[in-house]
PDB file of C-alpha atoms in Angstrom:
ATOM      1  CA  UNK A 261       0.000   0.000   0.000  1.00 82.00           C
ATOM      2  CA  UNK A 262       1.379   3.410  -0.982  1.00 91.00           C
ATOM      3  CA  UNK A 263       1.524   6.460   1.263  1.00 94.00           C
ATOM      4  CA  UNK A 264      -1.240   7.968  -0.864  1.00 94.00           C
ATOM      5  CA  UNK A 265      -3.464   4.909  -0.351  1.00 94.00           C
ATOM      6  CA  UNK A 266      -2.864   5.101   3.392  1.00 97.00           C
ATOM      7  CA  UNK A 267      -3.650   8.820   3.386  1.00 97.00           C
ATOM      8  CA  UNK A 268      -6.956   8.182   1.615  1.00 97.00           C
ATOM      9  CA  UNK A 269      -7.929   5.480   4.105  1.00 97.00           C
ATOM     10  CA  UNK A 270      -7.081   7.900   6.906  1.00 98.00           C
ATOM     11  CA  UNK A 271      -9.366  10.538   5.391  1.00 98.00           C
ATOM     12  CA  UNK A 272     -12.287   8.099   5.426  1.00 98.00           C
ATOM     13  CA  UNK A 273     -11.510   7.205   9.039  1.00 98.00           C
ATOM     14  CA  UNK A 274     -11.276  10.802  10.253  1.00 98.00           C
ATOM     15  CA  UNK A 275     -14.249  12.234   8.365  1.00 98.00           C
ATOM     16  CA  UNK A 276     -16.644   9.343   8.909  1.00 97.00           C
ATOM     17  CA  UNK A 277     -17.942  11.360  11.872  1.00 95.00           C
ATOM     18  CA  UNK A 278     -19.828  13.504   9.355  1.00 96.00           C
ATOM     19  CA  UNK A 279     -23.105  12.619   7.697  1.00 94.00           C
ATOM     20  CA  UNK A 280     -24.967  14.293   4.897  1.00 91.00           C
ATOM     21  CA  UNK A 281     -27.154  16.932   6.588  1.00 88.00           C
ATOM     22  CA  UNK A 282     -30.867  16.226   6.824  1.00 88.00           C
ATOM     23  CA  UNK A 283     -31.392  19.296   4.690  1.00 89.00           C
ATOM     24  CA  UNK A 284     -28.707  20.148   2.153  1.00 89.00           C
ATOM     25  CA  UNK A 285     -28.863  23.816   1.160  1.00 85.00           C
ATOM     26  CA  UNK A 286     -28.488  24.642  -2.526  1.00 87.00           C
ATOM     27  CA  UNK A 287     -29.260  27.342  -5.031  1.00 90.00           C
ATOM     28  CA  UNK A 288     -32.331  26.162  -6.938  1.00 85.00           C
ATOM     29  CA  UNK A 289     -31.186  28.092 -10.005  1.00 86.00           C
ATOM     30  CA  UNK A 290     -28.052  25.923 -10.180  1.00 87.00           C
ATOM     31  CA  UNK A 291     -29.084  22.618  -8.589  1.00 90.00           C
ATOM     32  CA  UNK A 292     -32.174  20.580  -7.796  1.00 88.00           C
ATOM     33  CA  UNK A 293     -33.360  18.028  -5.260  1.00 91.00           C
ATOM     34  CA  UNK A 294     -32.549  15.073  -7.523  1.00 91.00           C
ATOM     35  CA  UNK A 295     -28.836  15.761  -6.981  1.00 88.00           C
ATOM     36  CA  UNK A 296     -29.292  15.584  -3.222  1.00 88.00           C
ATOM     37  CA  UNK A 297     -31.306  12.363  -3.589  1.00 91.00           C
ATOM     38  CA  UNK A 298     -28.550  10.786  -5.669  1.00 92.00           C
ATOM     39  CA  UNK A 299     -25.842  11.655  -3.158  1.00 91.00           C
ATOM     40  CA  UNK A 300     -27.973  10.537  -0.232  1.00 93.00           C
ATOM     41  CA  UNK A 301     -28.966   7.212  -1.811  1.00 94.00           C
ATOM     42  CA  UNK A 302     -25.463   6.213  -2.945  1.00 95.00           C
ATOM     43  CA  UNK A 303     -22.712   4.909  -0.714  1.00 96.00           C
ATOM     44  CA  UNK A 304     -19.968   7.483  -0.400  1.00 95.00           C
ATOM     45  CA  UNK A 305     -17.274   5.309  -1.972  1.00 95.00           C
ATOM     46  CA  UNK A 306     -19.618   4.430  -4.854  1.00 95.00           C
ATOM     47  CA  UNK A 307     -20.133   8.044  -5.930  1.00 93.00           C
ATOM     48  CA  UNK A 308     -18.398   8.693  -9.239  1.00 90.00           C
ATOM     49  CA  UNK A 309     -17.082  11.898 -10.801  1.00 89.00           C
ATOM     50  CA  UNK A 310     -20.148  12.026 -13.021  1.00 88.00           C
ATOM     51  CA  UNK A 311     -22.352  11.944  -9.888  1.00 89.00           C
ATOM     52  CA  UNK A 312     -20.779  14.766  -7.887  1.00 89.00           C
ATOM     53  CA  UNK A 313     -18.613  16.770 -10.289  1.00 86.00           C
ATOM     54  CA  UNK A 314     -21.167  19.556 -10.682  1.00 85.00           C
ATOM     55  CA  UNK A 315     -21.684  19.715  -6.931  1.00 87.00           C
ATOM     56  CA  UNK A 316     -17.951  19.753  -6.163  1.00 87.00           C
ATOM     57  CA  UNK A 317     -17.538  22.802  -8.360  1.00 85.00           C
ATOM     58  CA  UNK A 318     -20.147  24.632  -6.245  1.00 89.00           C
ATOM     59  CA  UNK A 319     -19.477  23.188  -2.777  1.00 90.00           C
ATOM     60  CA  UNK A 320     -19.575  25.629   0.124  1.00 89.00           C
ATOM     61  CA  UNK A 321     -21.067  28.240  -2.192  1.00 88.00           C
ATOM     62  CA  UNK A 322     -24.244  27.265  -4.049  1.00 89.00           C
ATOM     63  CA  UNK A 323     -24.365  23.611  -3.019  1.00 91.00           C
ATOM     64  CA  UNK A 324     -24.048  22.319   0.503  1.00 88.00           C
ATOM     65  CA  UNK A 325     -22.498  23.674   3.660  1.00 92.00           C
ATOM     66  CA  UNK A 326     -19.350  22.848   5.617  1.00 94.00           C
ATOM     67  CA  UNK A 327     -20.828  19.594   6.942  1.00 95.00           C
ATOM     68  CA  UNK A 328     -21.711  18.551   3.376  1.00 94.00           C
ATOM     69  CA  UNK A 329     -18.170  19.311   2.278  1.00 94.00           C
ATOM     70  CA  UNK A 330     -16.601  17.301   5.075  1.00 96.00           C
ATOM     71  CA  UNK A 331     -18.908  14.368   4.408  1.00 96.00           C
ATOM     72  CA  UNK A 332     -17.923  14.269   0.732  1.00 95.00           C
ATOM     73  CA  UNK A 333     -14.262  15.197   1.229  1.00 96.00           C
ATOM     74  CA  UNK A 334     -12.700  11.700   1.381  1.00 96.00           C
ATOM     75  CA  UNK A 335     -14.405  10.670  -1.840  1.00 95.00           C
ATOM     76  CA  UNK A 336     -13.565  13.961  -3.561  1.00 94.00           C
ATOM     77  CA  UNK A 337      -9.867  13.565  -2.754  1.00 94.00           C
ATOM     78  CA  UNK A 338      -9.903   9.887  -3.687  1.00 94.00           C
ATOM     79  CA  UNK A 339     -11.421  10.614  -7.105  1.00 91.00           C
ATOM     80  CA  UNK A 340      -8.926  13.439  -7.596  1.00 90.00           C
ATOM     81  CA  UNK A 341      -5.929  11.103  -7.405  1.00 88.00           C
ATOM     82  CA  UNK A 342      -7.368   7.810  -8.660  1.00 84.00           C
ATOM     83  CA  UNK A 343      -9.828   8.631 -11.420  1.00 78.00           C
ATOM     84  CA  UNK A 344      -9.659  12.317 -12.123  1.00 77.00           C
ATOM     85  CA  UNK A 345     -12.630  14.463 -13.061  1.00 73.00           C
ATOM     86  CA  UNK A 346     -12.687  14.025 -16.840  1.00 70.00           C
ATOM     87  CA  UNK A 347     -16.046  12.225 -16.623  1.00 65.00           C
ATOM     88  CA  UNK A 348     -17.586  14.866 -14.377  1.00 60.00           C
ATOM     89  CA  UNK A 349     -18.974  17.003 -17.192  1.00 60.00           C
ATOM     90  CA  UNK A 350     -17.753  20.099 -15.345  1.00 61.00           C
ATOM     91  CA  UNK A 351     -14.601  22.137 -14.945  1.00 64.00           C
ATOM     92  CA  UNK A 352     -13.421  20.378 -11.782  1.00 78.00           C
ATOM     93  CA  UNK A 353      -9.638  20.111 -11.560  1.00 83.00           C
ATOM     94  CA  UNK A 354      -6.903  20.300  -8.938  1.00 86.00           C
ATOM     95  CA  UNK A 355      -7.085  24.086  -8.408  1.00 89.00           C
ATOM     96  CA  UNK A 356     -10.860  23.877  -7.953  1.00 89.00           C
ATOM     97  CA  UNK A 357     -10.546  21.058  -5.417  1.00 91.00           C
ATOM     98  CA  UNK A 358      -7.770  22.791  -3.477  1.00 93.00           C
ATOM     99  CA  UNK A 359      -9.627  26.089  -3.627  1.00 91.00           C
ATOM    100  CA  UNK A 360     -12.463  24.536  -1.656  1.00 92.00           C
ATOM    101  CA  UNK A 361     -10.190  24.244   1.385  1.00 93.00           C
ATOM    102  CA  UNK A 362      -9.860  28.013   1.499  1.00 90.00           C
ATOM    103  CA  UNK A 363     -13.630  28.452   1.063  1.00 89.00           C
ATOM    104  CA  UNK A 364     -14.154  26.008   3.924  1.00 93.00           C
ATOM    105  CA  UNK A 365     -11.589  27.817   6.150  1.00 94.00           C
ATOM    106  CA  UNK A 366      -9.727  24.570   6.726  1.00 95.00           C
ATOM    107  CA  UNK A 367      -7.049  26.306   8.820  1.00 94.00           C
ATOM    108  CA  UNK A 368      -9.660  26.512  11.598  1.00 96.00           C
ATOM    109  CA  UNK A 369     -10.580  22.815  11.536  1.00 97.00           C
ATOM    110  CA  UNK A 370      -9.719  20.499  14.447  1.00 97.00           C
ATOM    111  CA  UNK A 371      -6.058  19.401  14.396  1.00 98.00           C
ATOM    112  CA  UNK A 372      -6.758  15.744  13.517  1.00 98.00           C
ATOM    113  CA  UNK A 373      -8.780  16.819  10.469  1.00 98.00           C
ATOM    114  CA  UNK A 374      -6.098  19.216   9.256  1.00 97.00           C
ATOM    115  CA  UNK A 375      -3.454  16.542   9.761  1.00 98.00           C
ATOM    116  CA  UNK A 376      -5.417  14.019   7.702  1.00 98.00           C
ATOM    117  CA  UNK A 377      -5.740  16.492   4.836  1.00 97.00           C
ATOM    118  CA  UNK A 378      -2.078  17.462   5.137  1.00 97.00           C
ATOM    119  CA  UNK A 379      -1.046  13.802   4.972  1.00 97.00           C
ATOM    120  CA  UNK A 380      -2.994  13.446   1.714  1.00 97.00           C
ATOM    121  CA  UNK A 381      -1.465  16.629   0.297  1.00 97.00           C
ATOM    122  CA  UNK A 382       2.047  15.506   1.206  1.00 97.00           C
ATOM    123  CA  UNK A 383       1.556  12.037  -0.285  1.00 96.00           C
ATOM    124  CA  UNK A 384       0.151  13.555  -3.487  1.00 95.00           C
ATOM    125  CA  UNK A 385       3.098  15.959  -3.753  1.00 96.00           C
ATOM    126  CA  UNK A 386       5.749  13.282  -3.189  1.00 96.00           C
ATOM    127  CA  UNK A 387       4.121  10.962  -5.699  1.00 93.00           C
ATOM    128  CA  UNK A 388       3.996  13.755  -8.277  1.00 94.00           C
ATOM    129  CA  UNK A 389       7.708  14.484  -7.785  1.00 95.00           C
ATOM    130  CA  UNK A 390       8.701  10.828  -7.941  1.00 93.00           C
ATOM    131  CA  UNK A 391       6.776   9.750 -11.031  1.00 90.00           C
ATOM    132  CA  UNK A 392       8.254   9.755 -14.487  1.00 89.00           C
ATOM    133  CA  UNK A 393       7.129  12.820 -16.471  1.00 86.00           C
ATOM    134  CA  UNK A 394       4.061  12.028 -18.541  1.00 80.00           C
ATOM    135  CA  UNK A 395       3.180   8.973 -16.430  1.00 78.00           C
ATOM    136  CA  UNK A 396       0.514  10.778 -14.402  1.00 73.00           C
ATOM    137  CA  UNK A 397      -1.282  13.239 -16.710  1.00 66.00           C
ATOM    138  CA  UNK A 398      -2.571  16.401 -15.014  1.00 67.00           C
ATOM    139  CA  UNK A 399      -0.872  15.396 -11.754  1.00 82.00           C
ATOM    140  CA  UNK A 400       2.695  16.482 -12.437  1.00 88.00           C
ATOM    141  CA  UNK A 401       4.306  18.801  -9.877  1.00 94.00           C
ATOM    142  CA  UNK A 402       3.438  21.954 -11.806  1.00 93.00           C
ATOM    143  CA  UNK A 403      -0.242  20.977 -11.891  1.00 90.00           C
ATOM    144  CA  UNK A 404      -0.261  20.146  -8.191  1.00 94.00           C
ATOM    145  CA  UNK A 405       1.585  23.383  -7.391  1.00 96.00           C
ATOM    146  CA  UNK A 406      -1.204  25.497  -8.868  1.00 94.00           C
ATOM    147  CA  UNK A 407      -3.643  23.705  -6.585  1.00 94.00           C
ATOM    148  CA  UNK A 408      -1.419  24.133  -3.559  1.00 96.00           C
ATOM    149  CA  UNK A 409      -1.308  27.842  -4.297  1.00 96.00           C
ATOM    150  CA  UNK A 410      -5.060  27.960  -3.772  1.00 94.00           C
ATOM    151  CA  UNK A 411      -4.929  26.360  -0.330  1.00 94.00           C
ATOM    152  CA  UNK A 412      -1.666  27.583   1.213  1.00 95.00           C
ATOM    153  CA  UNK A 413      -0.361  31.076   1.883  1.00 94.00           C
ATOM    154  CA  UNK A 414       3.229  29.812   1.668  1.00 97.00           C
ATOM    155  CA  UNK A 415       4.573  27.118  -0.639  1.00 97.00           C
ATOM    156  CA  UNK A 416       8.074  27.160   0.844  1.00 97.00           C
ATOM    157  CA  UNK A 417       8.039  23.563   2.174  1.00 97.00           C
ATOM    158  CA  UNK A 418       6.835  22.183  -1.159  1.00 98.00           C
ATOM    159  CA  UNK A 419       9.322  24.193  -3.189  1.00 97.00           C
ATOM    160  CA  UNK A 420      12.168  23.097  -0.919  1.00 96.00           C
ATOM    161  CA  UNK A 421      11.204  19.463  -1.458  1.00 97.00           C
ATOM    162  CA  UNK A 422      11.092  19.918  -5.225  1.00 96.00           C
ATOM    163  CA  UNK A 423      14.563  21.422  -5.461  1.00 93.00           C
ATOM    164  CA  UNK A 424      16.148  18.721  -3.282  1.00 93.00           C
ATOM    165  CA  UNK A 425      14.083  15.650  -4.201  1.00 94.00           C
ATOM    166  CA  UNK A 426      16.646  12.918  -4.906  1.00 89.00           C
ATOM    167  CA  UNK A 427      15.579  11.692  -8.347  1.00 85.00           C
ATOM    168  CA  UNK A 428      16.292  12.849 -11.875  1.00 83.00           C
ATOM    169  CA  UNK A 429      12.531  12.795 -12.498  1.00 87.00           C
ATOM    170  CA  UNK A 430      12.072  15.741 -10.134  1.00 91.00           C
ATOM    171  CA  UNK A 431      14.735  17.716 -11.994  1.00 88.00           C
ATOM    172  CA  UNK A 432      13.152  16.875 -15.336  1.00 88.00           C
ATOM    173  CA  UNK A 433       9.758  17.973 -14.013  1.00 91.00           C
ATOM    174  CA  UNK A 434      11.367  21.268 -13.072  1.00 92.00           C
ATOM    175  CA  UNK A 435      12.881  21.779 -16.521  1.00 89.00           C
ATOM    176  CA  UNK A 436       9.557  20.949 -18.169  1.00 89.00           C
ATOM    177  CA  UNK A 437       7.761  23.348 -15.837  1.00 92.00           C
ATOM    178  CA  UNK A 438      10.033  26.233 -16.776  1.00 91.00           C
ATOM    179  CA  UNK A 439       9.751  25.469 -20.488  1.00 89.00           C
ATOM    180  CA  UNK A 440       5.975  25.265 -20.221  1.00 89.00           C
ATOM    181  CA  UNK A 441       5.854  28.768 -18.744  1.00 90.00           C
ATOM    182  CA  UNK A 442       8.734  30.253 -20.736  1.00 89.00           C
ATOM    183  CA  UNK A 443       6.678  32.612 -22.908  1.00 89.00           C
ATOM    184  CA  UNK A 444       4.746  34.071 -19.976  1.00 90.00           C
ATOM    185  CA  UNK A 445       7.887  34.313 -17.857  1.00 90.00           C
ATOM    186  CA  UNK A 446       9.780  36.172 -20.586  1.00 88.00           C
ATOM    187  CA  UNK A 447       7.020  38.495 -21.702  1.00 89.00           C
ATOM    188  CA  UNK A 448       5.302  39.348 -18.427  1.00 90.00           C
ATOM    189  CA  UNK A 449       7.399  37.851 -15.653  1.00 89.00           C
ATOM    190  CA  UNK A 450       4.440  35.828 -14.423  1.00 92.00           C
ATOM    191  CA  UNK A 451       3.308  32.201 -14.426  1.00 93.00           C
ATOM    192  CA  UNK A 452       0.100  33.025 -16.249  1.00 88.00           C
ATOM    193  CA  UNK A 453      -3.068  30.989 -16.018  1.00 84.00           C
ATOM    194  CA  UNK A 454      -6.405  31.754 -14.464  1.00 83.00           C
ATOM    195  CA  UNK A 455      -5.594  30.629 -10.931  1.00 89.00           C
ATOM    196  CA  UNK A 456      -2.462  32.592 -10.043  1.00 91.00           C
ATOM    197  CA  UNK A 457      -4.030  35.990 -10.742  1.00 87.00           C
ATOM    198  CA  UNK A 458      -5.804  36.323  -7.410  1.00 87.00           C
ATOM    199  CA  UNK A 459      -2.882  34.821  -5.459  1.00 93.00           C
ATOM    200  CA  UNK A 460      -0.153  37.354  -6.318  1.00 93.00           C
ATOM    201  CA  UNK A 461       1.892  36.891  -3.136  1.00 96.00           C
ATOM    202  CA  UNK A 462       2.053  33.127  -3.566  1.00 96.00           C
ATOM    203  CA  UNK A 463       2.875  33.491  -7.264  1.00 96.00           C
ATOM    204  CA  UNK A 464       5.667  35.942  -6.373  1.00 96.00           C
ATOM    205  CA  UNK A 465       7.102  33.367  -3.982  1.00 97.00           C
ATOM    206  CA  UNK A 466       7.241  30.760  -6.761  1.00 96.00           C
ATOM    207  CA  UNK A 467       8.843  33.253  -9.156  1.00 94.00           C
ATOM    208  CA  UNK A 468      11.538  34.175  -6.630  1.00 95.00           C
ATOM    209  CA  UNK A 469      12.223  30.498  -6.064  1.00 95.00           C
ATOM    210  CA  UNK A 470      12.472  29.725  -9.777  1.00 93.00           C
ATOM    211  CA  UNK A 471      15.097  32.427 -10.209  1.00 91.00           C
ATOM    212  CA  UNK A 472      17.133  31.369  -7.195  1.00 93.00           C
ATOM    213  CA  UNK A 473      20.666  30.038  -7.529  1.00 91.00           C
ATOM    214  CA  UNK A 474      19.531  26.736  -6.039  1.00 92.00           C
ATOM    215  CA  UNK A 475      17.065  26.053  -8.856  1.00 92.00           C
ATOM    216  CA  UNK A 476      19.578  27.078 -11.518  1.00 90.00           C
ATOM    217  CA  UNK A 477      22.099  24.685 -10.004  1.00 89.00           C
ATOM    218  CA  UNK A 478      19.540  21.865  -9.960  1.00 88.00           C
ATOM    219  CA  UNK A 479      18.771  22.376 -13.641  1.00 85.00           C
ATOM    220  CA  UNK A 480      22.435  22.493 -14.537  1.00 83.00           C
ATOM    221  CA  UNK A 481      22.959  19.235 -12.652  1.00 83.00           C
ATOM    222  CA  UNK A 482      20.071  17.672 -14.590  1.00 79.00           C
ATOM    223  CA  UNK A 483      22.244  17.648 -17.719  1.00 76.00           C
ATOM    224  CA  UNK A 484      24.451  15.042 -16.077  1.00 71.00           C
ATOM    225  CA  UNK A 485      21.640  12.534 -15.395  1.00 70.00           C
ATOM    226  CA  UNK A 486      20.416   9.572 -17.423  1.00 69.00           C
ATOM    227  CA  UNK A 487      17.043  11.291 -17.907  1.00 68.00           C
ATOM    228  CA  UNK A 488      18.770  14.054 -19.872  1.00 70.00           C
ATOM    229  CA  UNK A 489      19.633  11.609 -22.671  1.00 71.00           C
ATOM    230  CA  UNK A 490      16.193  12.197 -24.206  1.00 70.00           C
ATOM    231  CA  UNK A 491      16.618  15.957 -24.154  1.00 73.00           C
ATOM    232  CA  UNK A 492      18.147  18.365 -26.609  1.00 70.00           C
ATOM    233  CA  UNK A 493      20.698  20.550 -24.822  1.00 76.00           C
ATOM    234  CA  UNK A 494      19.135  23.577 -26.468  1.00 80.00           C
ATOM    235  CA  UNK A 495      15.886  22.895 -24.570  1.00 79.00           C
ATOM    236  CA  UNK A 496      17.675  23.051 -21.250  1.00 79.00           C
ATOM    237  CA  UNK A 497      19.540  26.177 -22.354  1.00 83.00           C
ATOM    238  CA  UNK A 498      16.181  27.833 -23.066  1.00 83.00           C
ATOM    239  CA  UNK A 499      14.946  26.972 -19.570  1.00 83.00           C
ATOM    240  CA  UNK A 500      18.129  28.298 -17.974  1.00 84.00           C
ATOM    241  CA  UNK A 501      18.043  31.493 -20.044  1.00 86.00           C
ATOM    242  CA  UNK A 502      14.440  32.116 -19.018  1.00 85.00           C
ATOM    243  CA  UNK A 503      15.351  31.889 -15.345  1.00 84.00           C
ATOM    244  CA  UNK A 504      18.485  33.997 -15.655  1.00 84.00           C
ATOM    245  CA  UNK A 505      16.528  36.745 -17.361  1.00 74.00           C
ATOM    246  CA  UNK A 506      18.021  39.528 -19.473  1.00 65.00           C
ATOM    247  CA  UNK A 507      21.823  39.685 -19.451  1.00 50.00           C
TER     248      UNK A 507
END
């Protein structure tokens, strides 16, 4: 059993104290009672992305309250890492899921609940860093980082782990991340995307980190790994030039 599997089981254990409220509040312009009936009549672990995707997008806003969110949370996080939300028929993705923690003021939750969520986050992050690039679509470190930026005011611990993670995969992820943002970094000095715009302080922290000597050294060291054999040196030079900025 992986650390991520154990973290998911822990989520179910911790949040089993919550039940779906007798009356689930919702905006009747966006949702209807049949959605509540479906969730109530289906075992939590049997709910699929197509069953709750629309509701997840609106949780703690126009569908459900905090108790509803905590009841569904283990299944939401399990789907996020095991199935994904492609079948949900809605725009649910990692930033949306992570953004719900902020809406639900998770920093005020009881310690054992926060710890269970943090264990899941940490296991997700480590697995993203360790996997071969392209092996886990939409769950590579850059994708997870956007989500983390929605839930945390500081990404320092995650960034520190990325720069020191002891595999060539982590370094390759880093090079791919810089290349993927190279145009935006060069033209505007930002990461771009819809989700960083309202988190400027967190985005600034990532930008400072990317341009640090430590990250430049990690990318330079990547050229000496086996993973670099599939790369063109010019690609890495582009990534390094982007981070160094104008001469």
